Amino acid sequence: MKTSFLSEKRVLSIPPLVYLICLFLIPTIFMIIIAFRVPGSYGGVAPIVEKINNHTQINFSLDSFKFTIDNQFIWQLFLRSLFFSALTTLICLLIGYPLALLIARSPRKYRDILLLLVIIPFWSSFLIRVYAWMIILGPQSGVSYAINFVLGTLGFAPINLLYSSFAVVACLVYINLPFMVLPLYANLEKHDIALIEASRDLGATKSESFWQITMPLSLPGILAGSGLVFIPCIGMFVVPELVGNNCSLMIGNLIKQQFLQTMNWPLGSVTSIIMTLLVLSVSLAVGLMFRRLGGLKYASK
Amino acid sequence: MRNNLAKKIIFCLSFLVNLANAKPILNVYIGSNYIADDTIKRLQQICKCSLSQNYFNDNEEMLAKIVAGASGYNVIVATSYAVNELVKMDKLMPLDFNKIPNIKSIDSKFMNQAYDPGNKYSVPYAYTPVFLAYNQDRMKQLDITPNSWAVVFDPKYLAKLKGHITMFNSSRHIFAAALLYLGKDPNTTNRSDLEAARKLIDKSSPYWAKFDSDSYYRGLLRGDIWLAMSYSIDIYKTIQDAAASHSPIKLAAILQNEGNMYELDNMVIPKSSPNKNLSYSFINNALDPQSAYELSKATGSSIPNAIAFKKLSTDITGIDWIYPKDMKKMHVLEAYDPKTRILVNEMWTEIQMECH
């Protein structure tokens, strides 16, 4: 049978295609063009061709790239974003894995309720949850009081929990934890318990059967969860703005500032492009690891 | 089959089609909490429209959205320098005073400012002084009276206040405060003065907890921020909130000896306004002495309306940081020329993003 041009499959792929072209491809192309343009006198970008005193000037320049490369603080922002995101991913993994395993291994009738408990935070706005953290970490809170009491008795100066890098990472972990737990649970739930039983029968200890069976089998879940946490983290700007200080701002803050405050679109575009490339390379790396480690392992066992 | 699919698509699309609203909508782009509720009710009855307020946090955000092509607003409420920038961008329509008879009640000392000579494009609506608000008990403990900008720039004070100060997330206000402290014109475009201000800010900013012009008052109310660059309208509300919630924290505010900035906010009509008559009707009613009276009474905004001012009780007009006695020491921020704007913005990017 000849597939017609308007086969159902093709028609169904139109909406996502249109969506991606209009909301991702075209804006990205705009951004790349703007990166080479000159900031306008009153914000935005200067016209490409401009007439000044009878001579025409073409406004294209590499100044924004130069500014980005020359200024150390921008690279610091990139490095800090990467560091915070990696740290957040690691902590999420350390907290999320036991949780996901616990849910996956609990009796079937409780699983849905436990899973629901993981999802419940999504019912309230993300901003409200960050504001809640501002109260939890504020100096008047019990947490701050307890920590500073302990520090005080040990002879250390009191510390501020709020407006610090610690607060930023704590909030990032809190917000992203469900994105780590859900894919991990989806993976761990499918594991065949018979494999563990077989390994125990053959004399493996509990930890041996975990490291040699459960862990390798859950690698695709770990990678999916890590990708879901790491990638949105890099571009985050709300959390550092609300609970961070000058030394915990991330690249997203610079981009937001360039578009909403100082109106230097070219610099904002350059940094956005670098960030996009960063995210793209990380997701490519994750994708490649996925391919090498995922799926095949199961067959080889 | 194909026909069926086409039907499905059309069905889905019909959901996307927005049905026209029967009442005209009056879109105003304005800071939050800047029209009294009673005024809104009256306005909607008079113009037979429904008022839709679109909020912005600061003028930079508003300008950025307008530059990016946002349109459809009937009226924008813009601060001094932002009016000038909107004019330069060719976004505003000259006003016809015949359609705004209430303009006669505006105090002449707020008219004809340098950012819009002859009020060709803008009429003053309200103003908001910028000063330092503080935690009374903390200041008493430290024996500091924040009546000078020195408390946020001089290391002598900063050492005691480290981590408990917030300053606005706005280059214009921070530079203006630094310039006032240095005894310079807060609107200077002189490069060496600006560099001096920048050096001062660089030295002081490690002591500041953060740059914040949206939620600083929460820090004051929580008690972790002891001193904050503030807007009168926020502090007026925060002091009321603190009293209402029986908070143990006592807040106060004070103007600085070197002088202060104030945001003189104006009504302007963008060229892209979809219905100019609606715009004029809104402006005229918002400038009405009754509306101005309600605004100042409900929100603690300062109003340039001479008739309404006389009606206000001294509970409000007696507060120096809402209605400053000495307006000569209050500075309106003027627009920068493009070169200075780009210079200051570059400095600001570094100040804000660099970790000291």
PDB file of N, CA and C in Angstrom, chain A residues 4 6 8 11 39-44 67 71 73 76-77 80 131 134-135 138-140 160 162-163 240-247 249-250 253-254 257-265 267, chain B residues 1-2 5 9 58 60-61 63-65 67-68 85 88-89 138 163-164 169-170 205 209-211 214-215 218-219 222-225 336-338 341-342 345-346 348-356:
ATOM      1  N   SER A   4       0.063   7.708   1.646  1.00  0.00           N
ATOM      2  CA  SER A   4      -0.218   9.012   1.065  1.00  0.00           C
ATOM      3  C   SER A   4       0.587  10.068   1.811  1.00  0.00           C
ATOM      4  N   LEU A   6      -0.417  12.578   3.267  1.00  0.00           N
ATOM      5  CA  LEU A   6      -1.044  12.968   4.530  1.00  0.00           C
ATOM      6  C   LEU A   6      -1.364  11.752   5.395  1.00  0.00           C
ATOM      7  N   GLU A   8      -1.517   9.321   8.522  1.00  0.00           N
ATOM      8  CA  GLU A   8      -1.807   9.739   9.892  1.00  0.00           C
ATOM      9  C   GLU A   8      -0.527  10.065  10.659  1.00  0.00           C
ATOM     10  N   VAL A  11       0.801  13.473   9.687  1.00  0.00           N
ATOM     11  CA  VAL A  11      -0.047  14.554  10.189  1.00  0.00           C
ATOM     12  C   VAL A  11       0.174  14.737  11.684  1.00  0.00           C
ATOM     13  N   PRO A  39      24.367  46.890  20.446  1.00  0.00           N
ATOM     14  CA  PRO A  39      23.266  47.356  21.295  1.00  0.00           C
ATOM     15  C   PRO A  39      22.739  48.712  20.837  1.00  0.00           C
ATOM     16  N   GLY A  40      21.429  48.886  20.898  1.00  0.00           N
ATOM     17  CA  GLY A  40      20.830  50.146  20.454  1.00  0.00           C
ATOM     18  C   GLY A  40      21.005  51.237  21.500  1.00  0.00           C
ATOM     19  N   SER A  41      20.816  52.488  21.074  1.00  0.00           N
ATOM     20  CA  SER A  41      21.000  53.617  21.986  1.00  0.00           C
ATOM     21  C   SER A  41      20.043  53.553  23.155  1.00  0.00           C
ATOM     22  N   TYR A  42      18.812  53.132  22.898  1.00  0.00           N
ATOM     23  CA  TYR A  42      17.830  53.067  23.974  1.00  0.00           C
ATOM     24  C   TYR A  42      17.336  51.652  24.167  1.00  0.00           C
ATOM     25  N   GLY A  43      18.262  50.720  24.215  1.00  0.00           N
ATOM     26  CA  GLY A  43      17.880  49.333  24.404  1.00  0.00           C
ATOM     27  C   GLY A  43      17.664  48.642  23.079  1.00  0.00           C
ATOM     28  N   GLY A  44      17.474  47.324  23.119  1.00  0.00           N
ATOM     29  CA  GLY A  44      17.302  46.572  21.900  1.00  0.00           C
ATOM     30  C   GLY A  44      18.580  46.551  21.092  1.00  0.00           C
ATOM     31  N   PHE A  67      33.594  40.860  24.900  1.00  0.00           N
ATOM     32  CA  PHE A  67      33.273  41.219  26.289  1.00  0.00           C
ATOM     33  C   PHE A  67      33.131  39.953  27.137  1.00  0.00           C
ATOM     34  N   ASN A  71      35.887  39.019  30.115  1.00  0.00           N
ATOM     35  CA  ASN A  71      35.486  39.257  31.485  1.00  0.00           C
ATOM     36  C   ASN A  71      35.424  37.980  32.297  1.00  0.00           C
ATOM     37  N   PHE A  73      34.403  37.474  35.224  1.00  0.00           N
ATOM     38  CA  PHE A  73      33.231  37.197  36.057  1.00  0.00           C
ATOM     39  C   PHE A  73      32.178  36.395  35.308  1.00  0.00           C
ATOM     40  N   GLN A  76      33.197  32.896  35.555  1.00  0.00           N
ATOM     41  CA  GLN A  76      32.899  32.449  36.914  1.00  0.00           C
ATOM     42  C   GLN A  76      31.438  32.032  37.031  1.00  0.00           C
ATOM     43  N   LEU A  77      30.567  32.836  36.410  1.00  0.00           N
ATOM     44  CA  LEU A  77      29.138  32.516  36.465  1.00  0.00           C
ATOM     45  C   LEU A  77      28.859  31.176  35.802  1.00  0.00           C
ATOM     46  N   ARG A  80      30.222  28.440  38.029  1.00  0.00           N
ATOM     47  CA  ARG A  80      29.398  28.273  39.213  1.00  0.00           C
ATOM     48  C   ARG A  80      28.102  27.551  38.861  1.00  0.00           C
ATOM     49  N   TYR A 131       9.703  30.593  48.792  1.00  0.00           N
ATOM     50  CA  TYR A 131       9.469  31.541  49.880  1.00  0.00           C
ATOM     51  C   TYR A 131       9.407  30.813  51.222  1.00  0.00           C
ATOM     52  N   MET A 134      12.709  30.378  52.435  1.00  0.00           N
ATOM     53  CA  MET A 134      13.279  31.615  52.980  1.00  0.00           C
ATOM     54  C   MET A 134      12.933  31.738  54.462  1.00  0.00           C
ATOM     55  N   ILE A 135      11.737  31.252  54.821  1.00  0.00           N
ATOM     56  CA  ILE A 135      11.364  31.292  56.240  1.00  0.00           C
ATOM     57  C   ILE A 135      12.141  30.223  57.011  1.00  0.00           C
ATOM     58  N   GLY A 138      15.662  31.420  57.348  1.00  0.00           N
ATOM     59  CA  GLY A 138      15.820  32.755  57.928  1.00  0.00           C
ATOM     60  C   GLY A 138      16.425  32.698  59.321  1.00  0.00           C
ATOM     61  N   PRO A 139      17.044  33.797  59.754  1.00  0.00           N
ATOM     62  CA  PRO A 139      17.754  33.778  61.035  1.00  0.00           C
ATOM     63  C   PRO A 139      16.831  33.604  62.237  1.00  0.00           C
ATOM     64  N   GLN A 140      15.541  33.883  62.051  1.00  0.00           N
ATOM     65  CA  GLN A 140      14.625  33.727  63.181  1.00  0.00           C
ATOM     66  C   GLN A 140      14.108  32.297  63.304  1.00  0.00           C
ATOM     67  N   ASN A 160      24.918  32.905  58.605  1.00  0.00           N
ATOM     68  CA  ASN A 160      23.646  33.205  57.964  1.00  0.00           C
ATOM     69  C   ASN A 160      23.326  32.100  56.978  1.00  0.00           C
ATOM     70  N   LEU A 162      20.392  31.904  55.176  1.00  0.00           N
ATOM     71  CA  LEU A 162      19.710  32.516  54.031  1.00  0.00           C
ATOM     72  C   LEU A 162      20.691  33.426  53.293  1.00  0.00           C
ATOM     73  N   TYR A 163      20.415  33.706  52.038  1.00  0.00           N
ATOM     74  CA  TYR A 163      21.289  34.526  51.189  1.00  0.00           C
ATOM     75  C   TYR A 163      22.698  33.949  51.156  1.00  0.00           C
ATOM     76  N   PRO A 240      18.596  31.568  42.764  1.00  0.00           N
ATOM     77  CA  PRO A 240      19.711  32.412  43.229  1.00  0.00           C
ATOM     78  C   PRO A 240      19.265  33.836  43.526  1.00  0.00           C
ATOM     79  N   GLU A 241      18.289  34.328  42.765  1.00  0.00           N
ATOM     80  CA  GLU A 241      17.840  35.699  42.976  1.00  0.00           C
ATOM     81  C   GLU A 241      17.145  35.840  44.328  1.00  0.00           C
ATOM     82  N   LEU A 242      16.373  34.822  44.712  1.00  0.00           N
ATOM     83  CA  LEU A 242      15.603  34.926  45.944  1.00  0.00           C
ATOM     84  C   LEU A 242      16.400  34.566  47.190  1.00  0.00           C
ATOM     85  N   VAL A 243      17.169  33.481  47.133  1.00  0.00           N
ATOM     86  CA  VAL A 243      17.826  33.039  48.369  1.00  0.00           C
ATOM     87  C   VAL A 243      19.349  33.169  48.326  1.00  0.00           C
ATOM     88  N   GLY A 244      19.892  33.621  47.183  1.00  0.00           N
ATOM     89  CA  GLY A 244      21.343  33.709  47.073  1.00  0.00           C
ATOM     90  C   GLY A 244      21.872  35.088  47.407  1.00  0.00           C
ATOM     91  N   ASN A 245      23.193  35.214  47.409  1.00  0.00           N
ATOM     92  CA  ASN A 245      23.817  36.529  47.552  1.00  0.00           C
ATOM     93  C   ASN A 245      24.629  36.824  46.285  1.00  0.00           C
ATOM     94  N   ASN A 246      25.449  37.859  46.339  1.00  0.00           N
ATOM     95  CA  ASN A 246      26.229  38.221  45.156  1.00  0.00           C
ATOM     96  C   ASN A 246      27.136  37.101  44.689  1.00  0.00           C
ATOM     97  N   CYS A 247      27.525  36.234  45.614  1.00  0.00           N
ATOM     98  CA  CYS A 247      28.478  35.194  45.260  1.00  0.00           C
ATOM     99  C   CYS A 247      27.798  33.878  44.936  1.00  0.00           C
ATOM    100  N   LEU A 249      25.176  33.917  42.373  1.00  0.00           N
ATOM    101  CA  LEU A 249      24.370  34.117  41.167  1.00  0.00           C
ATOM    102  C   LEU A 249      24.827  33.156  40.078  1.00  0.00           C
ATOM    103  N   MET A 250      23.895  32.814  39.189  1.00  0.00           N
ATOM    104  CA  MET A 250      24.212  31.875  38.121  1.00  0.00           C
ATOM    105  C   MET A 250      24.072  32.564  36.770  1.00  0.00           C
ATOM    106  N   ASN A 253      20.949  34.451  35.772  1.00  0.00           N
ATOM    107  CA  ASN A 253      20.753  35.795  36.312  1.00  0.00           C
ATOM    108  C   ASN A 253      21.346  36.846  35.389  1.00  0.00           C
ATOM    109  N   LEU A 254      22.523  36.531  34.823  1.00  0.00           N
ATOM    110  CA  LEU A 254      23.161  37.481  33.904  1.00  0.00           C
ATOM    111  C   LEU A 254      22.291  37.660  32.657  1.00  0.00           C
ATOM    112  N   GLN A 257      19.295  39.664  33.474  1.00  0.00           N
ATOM    113  CA  GLN A 257      19.673  41.062  33.669  1.00  0.00           C
ATOM    114  C   GLN A 257      19.893  41.763  32.337  1.00  0.00           C
ATOM    115  N   GLN A 258      20.552  41.075  31.386  1.00  0.00           N
ATOM    116  CA  GLN A 258      20.856  41.710  30.106  1.00  0.00           C
ATOM    117  C   GLN A 258      19.588  41.983  29.290  1.00  0.00           C
ATOM    118  N   PHE A 259      18.579  41.149  29.462  1.00  0.00           N
ATOM    119  CA  PHE A 259      17.356  41.382  28.686  1.00  0.00           C
ATOM    120  C   PHE A 259      16.369  42.293  29.410  1.00  0.00           C
ATOM    121  N   LEU A 260      16.261  42.141  30.731  1.00  0.00           N
ATOM    122  CA  LEU A 260      15.216  42.883  31.437  1.00  0.00           C
ATOM    123  C   LEU A 260      15.708  44.158  32.103  1.00  0.00           C
ATOM    124  N   GLN A 261      17.017  44.286  32.353  1.00  0.00           N
ATOM    125  CA  GLN A 261      17.471  45.459  33.087  1.00  0.00           C
ATOM    126  C   GLN A 261      18.325  46.371  32.237  1.00  0.00           C
ATOM    127  N   THR A 262      19.466  45.851  31.806  1.00  0.00           N
ATOM    128  CA  THR A 262      20.403  46.733  31.106  1.00  0.00           C
ATOM    129  C   THR A 262      20.117  46.779  29.605  1.00  0.00           C
ATOM    130  N   MET A 263      19.222  45.915  29.152  1.00  0.00           N
ATOM    131  CA  MET A 263      18.799  45.891  27.757  1.00  0.00           C
ATOM    132  C   MET A 263      19.951  45.798  26.776  1.00  0.00           C
ATOM    133  N   ASN A 264      20.936  44.990  27.111  1.00  0.00           N
ATOM    134  CA  ASN A 264      22.009  44.713  26.169  1.00  0.00           C
ATOM    135  C   ASN A 264      21.723  43.348  25.545  1.00  0.00           C
ATOM    136  N   TRP A 265      20.897  43.381  24.496  1.00  0.00           N
ATOM    137  CA  TRP A 265      20.478  42.112  23.881  1.00  0.00           C
ATOM    138  C   TRP A 265      21.647  41.297  23.333  1.00  0.00           C
ATOM    139  N   LEU A 267      24.773  40.979  24.301  1.00  0.00           N
ATOM    140  CA  LEU A 267      25.499  40.256  25.352  1.00  0.00           C
ATOM    141  C   LEU A 267      24.630  39.134  25.919  1.00  0.00           C
TER     142      LEU A 267
ATOM    143  N   MET B   1     -11.346   9.028   5.816  1.00  0.00           N
ATOM    144  CA  MET B   1     -10.315   9.063   6.848  1.00  0.00           C
ATOM    145  C   MET B   1      -9.652  10.426   6.929  1.00  0.00           C
ATOM    146  N   ARG B   2      -9.205  10.906   5.753  1.00  0.00           N
ATOM    147  CA  ARG B   2      -8.528  12.184   5.731  1.00  0.00           C
ATOM    148  C   ARG B   2      -9.493  13.297   6.142  1.00  0.00           C
ATOM    149  N   LEU B   5      -9.988  13.478   9.784  1.00  0.00           N
ATOM    150  CA  LEU B   5      -8.866  14.098  10.481  1.00  0.00           C
ATOM    151  C   LEU B   5      -8.949  15.621  10.378  1.00  0.00           C
ATOM    152  N   ILE B   9      -9.053  18.468  13.291  1.00  0.00           N
ATOM    153  CA  ILE B   9      -8.153  19.622  13.410  1.00  0.00           C
ATOM    154  C   ILE B   9      -8.943  20.914  13.545  1.00  0.00           C
ATOM    155  N   ASP B  58       9.811  47.025  37.956  1.00  0.00           N
ATOM    156  CA  ASP B  58      10.527  48.287  37.881  1.00  0.00           C
ATOM    157  C   ASP B  58      10.513  48.812  36.449  1.00  0.00           C
ATOM    158  N   GLU B  60      12.848  49.452  34.396  1.00  0.00           N
ATOM    159  CA  GLU B  60      13.717  48.769  33.430  1.00  0.00           C
ATOM    160  C   GLU B  60      12.964  47.617  32.781  1.00  0.00           C
ATOM    161  N   GLU B  61      12.224  46.890  33.627  1.00  0.00           N
ATOM    162  CA  GLU B  61      11.464  45.753  33.112  1.00  0.00           C
ATOM    163  C   GLU B  61      10.401  46.240  32.124  1.00  0.00           C
ATOM    164  N   LEU B  63      10.457  49.070  30.334  1.00  0.00           N
ATOM    165  CA  LEU B  63      11.117  49.525  29.112  1.00  0.00           C
ATOM    166  C   LEU B  63      11.552  48.337  28.263  1.00  0.00           C
ATOM    167  N   ALA B  64      12.094  47.309  28.930  1.00  0.00           N
ATOM    168  CA  ALA B  64      12.588  46.145  28.197  1.00  0.00           C
ATOM    169  C   ALA B  64      11.454  45.491  27.424  1.00  0.00           C
ATOM    170  N   LYS B  65      10.275  45.428  28.033  1.00  0.00           N
ATOM    171  CA  LYS B  65       9.160  44.782  27.347  1.00  0.00           C
ATOM    172  C   LYS B  65       8.654  45.648  26.200  1.00  0.00           C
ATOM    173  N   VAL B  67      10.498  47.794  24.474  1.00  0.00           N
ATOM    174  CA  VAL B  67      11.509  47.680  23.409  1.00  0.00           C
ATOM    175  C   VAL B  67      11.318  46.392  22.631  1.00  0.00           C
ATOM    176  N   ALA B  68      10.989  45.321  23.357  1.00  0.00           N
ATOM    177  CA  ALA B  68      10.835  44.023  22.705  1.00  0.00           C
ATOM    178  C   ALA B  68       9.555  43.954  21.881  1.00  0.00           C
ATOM    179  N   GLU B  85      12.987  58.104  27.973  1.00  0.00           N
ATOM    180  CA  GLU B  85      13.464  57.032  27.096  1.00  0.00           C
ATOM    181  C   GLU B  85      12.364  56.569  26.145  1.00  0.00           C
ATOM    182  N   LYS B  88      12.224  59.070  23.380  1.00  0.00           N
ATOM    183  CA  LYS B  88      13.350  58.888  22.452  1.00  0.00           C
ATOM    184  C   LYS B  88      13.129  57.675  21.546  1.00  0.00           C
ATOM    185  N   MET B  89      12.454  56.668  22.090  1.00  0.00           N
ATOM    186  CA  MET B  89      12.180  55.478  21.283  1.00  0.00           C
ATOM    187  C   MET B  89      10.998  55.711  20.352  1.00  0.00           C
ATOM    188  N   ARG B 138      17.337  47.291  66.460  1.00  0.00           N
ATOM    189  CA  ARG B 138      18.715  47.001  66.046  1.00  0.00           C
ATOM    190  C   ARG B 138      19.550  48.274  65.980  1.00  0.00           C
ATOM    191  N   GLY B 163      25.856  42.049  56.060  1.00  0.00           N
ATOM    192  CA  GLY B 163      24.893  40.971  55.829  1.00  0.00           C
ATOM    193  C   GLY B 163      23.461  41.305  56.224  1.00  0.00           C
ATOM    194  N   HIS B 164      23.245  42.539  56.673  1.00  0.00           N
ATOM    195  CA  HIS B 164      21.889  42.891  57.112  1.00  0.00           C
ATOM    196  C   HIS B 164      21.338  44.108  56.374  1.00  0.00           C
ATOM    197  N   ASN B 169      17.804  46.641  43.467  1.00  0.00           N
ATOM    198  CA  ASN B 169      18.348  45.972  42.306  1.00  0.00           C
ATOM    199  C   ASN B 169      18.176  46.913  41.111  1.00  0.00           C
ATOM    200  N   SER B 170      18.742  48.120  41.234  1.00  0.00           N
ATOM    201  CA  SER B 170      18.529  49.134  40.204  1.00  0.00           C
ATOM    202  C   SER B 170      19.753  50.032  40.134  1.00  0.00           C
ATOM    203  N   SER B 205      29.609  47.015  48.504  1.00  0.00           N
ATOM    204  CA  SER B 205      28.651  45.948  48.196  1.00  0.00           C
ATOM    205  C   SER B 205      28.955  44.609  48.882  1.00  0.00           C
ATOM    206  N   ALA B 209      23.684  42.457  51.968  1.00  0.00           N
ATOM    207  CA  ALA B 209      23.207  41.072  51.862  1.00  0.00           C
ATOM    208  C   ALA B 209      22.844  40.749  50.421  1.00  0.00           C
ATOM    209  N   LYS B 210      22.125  41.665  49.790  1.00  0.00           N
ATOM    210  CA  LYS B 210      21.780  41.423  48.391  1.00  0.00           C
ATOM    211  C   LYS B 210      21.154  42.653  47.755  1.00  0.00           C
ATOM    212  N   PHE B 211      21.044  42.600  46.427  1.00  0.00           N
ATOM    213  CA  PHE B 211      20.334  43.650  45.701  1.00  0.00           C
ATOM    214  C   PHE B 211      18.892  43.198  45.553  1.00  0.00           C
ATOM    215  N   ASP B 214      12.264  44.117  45.108  1.00  0.00           N
ATOM    216  CA  ASP B 214      10.913  43.554  45.051  1.00  0.00           C
ATOM    217  C   ASP B 214      10.444  42.991  46.378  1.00  0.00           C
ATOM    218  N   SER B 215      11.332  42.358  47.121  1.00  0.00           N
ATOM    219  CA  SER B 215      10.848  41.680  48.330  1.00  0.00           C
ATOM    220  C   SER B 215      11.683  42.036  49.555  1.00  0.00           C
ATOM    221  N   ARG B 218      10.095  42.123  53.042  1.00  0.00           N
ATOM    222  CA  ARG B 218       9.863  40.860  53.758  1.00  0.00           C
ATOM    223  C   ARG B 218      11.020  40.574  54.707  1.00  0.00           C
ATOM    224  N   GLY B 219      12.245  40.884  54.225  1.00  0.00           N
ATOM    225  CA  GLY B 219      13.425  40.711  55.071  1.00  0.00           C
ATOM    226  C   GLY B 219      13.358  41.606  56.298  1.00  0.00           C
ATOM    227  N   ARG B 222      10.836  40.041  58.533  1.00  0.00           N
ATOM    228  CA  ARG B 222      11.322  38.799  59.141  1.00  0.00           C
ATOM    229  C   ARG B 222      12.349  39.088  60.227  1.00  0.00           C
ATOM    230  N   GLY B 223      13.057  40.217  60.073  1.00  0.00           N
ATOM    231  CA  GLY B 223      14.034  40.581  61.083  1.00  0.00           C
ATOM    232  C   GLY B 223      15.472  40.324  60.691  1.00  0.00           C
ATOM    233  N   ASP B 224      15.714  39.669  59.549  1.00  0.00           N
ATOM    234  CA  ASP B 224      17.112  39.427  59.188  1.00  0.00           C
ATOM    235  C   ASP B 224      17.728  40.630  58.473  1.00  0.00           C
ATOM    236  N   ILE B 225      16.897  41.491  57.912  1.00  0.00           N
ATOM    237  CA  ILE B 225      17.414  42.716  57.295  1.00  0.00           C
ATOM    238  C   ILE B 225      17.129  43.871  58.258  1.00  0.00           C
ATOM    239  N   TYR B 336      19.597  59.156  30.974  1.00  0.00           N
ATOM    240  CA  TYR B 336      20.985  59.262  30.517  1.00  0.00           C
ATOM    241  C   TYR B 336      21.013  59.378  29.000  1.00  0.00           C
ATOM    242  N   ASP B 337      22.076  59.987  28.502  1.00  0.00           N
ATOM    243  CA  ASP B 337      22.306  59.905  27.059  1.00  0.00           C
ATOM    244  C   ASP B 337      22.781  58.483  26.765  1.00  0.00           C
ATOM    245  N   PRO B 338      22.649  58.020  25.498  1.00  0.00           N
ATOM    246  CA  PRO B 338      22.963  56.623  25.191  1.00  0.00           C
ATOM    247  C   PRO B 338      24.348  56.185  25.680  1.00  0.00           C
ATOM    248  N   ARG B 341      24.342  55.736  29.390  1.00  0.00           N
ATOM    249  CA  ARG B 341      23.487  54.608  29.735  1.00  0.00           C
ATOM    250  C   ARG B 341      24.245  53.289  29.564  1.00  0.00           C
ATOM    251  N   ILE B 342      24.946  53.176  28.426  1.00  0.00           N
ATOM    252  CA  ILE B 342      25.665  51.934  28.165  1.00  0.00           C
ATOM    253  C   ILE B 342      26.829  51.773  29.147  1.00  0.00           C
ATOM    254  N   ASN B 345      25.409  50.842  32.534  1.00  0.00           N
ATOM    255  CA  ASN B 345      24.904  49.473  32.494  1.00  0.00           C
ATOM    256  C   ASN B 345      26.020  48.444  32.547  1.00  0.00           C
ATOM    257  N   GLU B 346      27.137  48.778  31.862  1.00  0.00           N
ATOM    258  CA  GLU B 346      28.258  47.850  31.876  1.00  0.00           C
ATOM    259  C   GLU B 346      28.834  47.749  33.293  1.00  0.00           C
ATOM    260  N   TRP B 348      27.225  48.325  35.974  1.00  0.00           N
ATOM    261  CA  TRP B 348      26.209  47.684  36.804  1.00  0.00           C
ATOM    262  C   TRP B 348      26.256  46.165  36.656  1.00  0.00           C
ATOM    263  N   THR B 349      26.421  45.696  35.416  1.00  0.00           N
ATOM    264  CA  THR B 349      26.519  44.255  35.184  1.00  0.00           C
ATOM    265  C   THR B 349      27.653  43.675  36.021  1.00  0.00           C
ATOM    266  N   GLU B 350      28.797  44.394  36.010  1.00  0.00           N
ATOM    267  CA  GLU B 350      29.951  43.887  36.757  1.00  0.00           C
ATOM    268  C   GLU B 350      29.707  43.949  38.265  1.00  0.00           C
ATOM    269  N   ILE B 351      29.137  45.074  38.713  1.00  0.00           N
ATOM    270  CA  ILE B 351      28.880  45.234  40.149  1.00  0.00           C
ATOM    271  C   ILE B 351      27.984  44.110  40.645  1.00  0.00           C
ATOM    272  N   GLN B 352      26.929  43.847  39.880  1.00  0.00           N
ATOM    273  CA  GLN B 352      25.936  42.907  40.355  1.00  0.00           C
ATOM    274  C   GLN B 352      26.384  41.458  40.256  1.00  0.00           C
ATOM    275  N   MET B 353      27.152  41.165  39.213  1.00  0.00           N
ATOM    276  CA  MET B 353      27.456  39.766  38.940  1.00  0.00           C
ATOM    277  C   MET B 353      28.775  39.308  39.545  1.00  0.00           C
ATOM    278  N   GLU B 354      29.654  40.272  39.871  1.00  0.00           N
ATOM    279  CA  GLU B 354      30.964  39.882  40.364  1.00  0.00           C
ATOM    280  C   GLU B 354      30.878  39.494  41.835  1.00  0.00           C
ATOM    281  N   CYS B 355      31.605  38.454  42.173  1.00  0.00           N
ATOM    282  CA  CYS B 355      31.615  38.006  43.571  1.00  0.00           C
ATOM    283  C   CYS B 355      32.841  38.593  44.258  1.00  0.00           C
ATOM    284  N   HIS B 356      32.603  39.366  45.311  1.00  0.00           N
ATOM    285  CA  HIS B 356      33.752  39.994  45.979  1.00  0.00           C
ATOM    286  C   HIS B 356      34.269  39.141  47.123  1.00  0.00           C
TER     287      HIS B 356
END
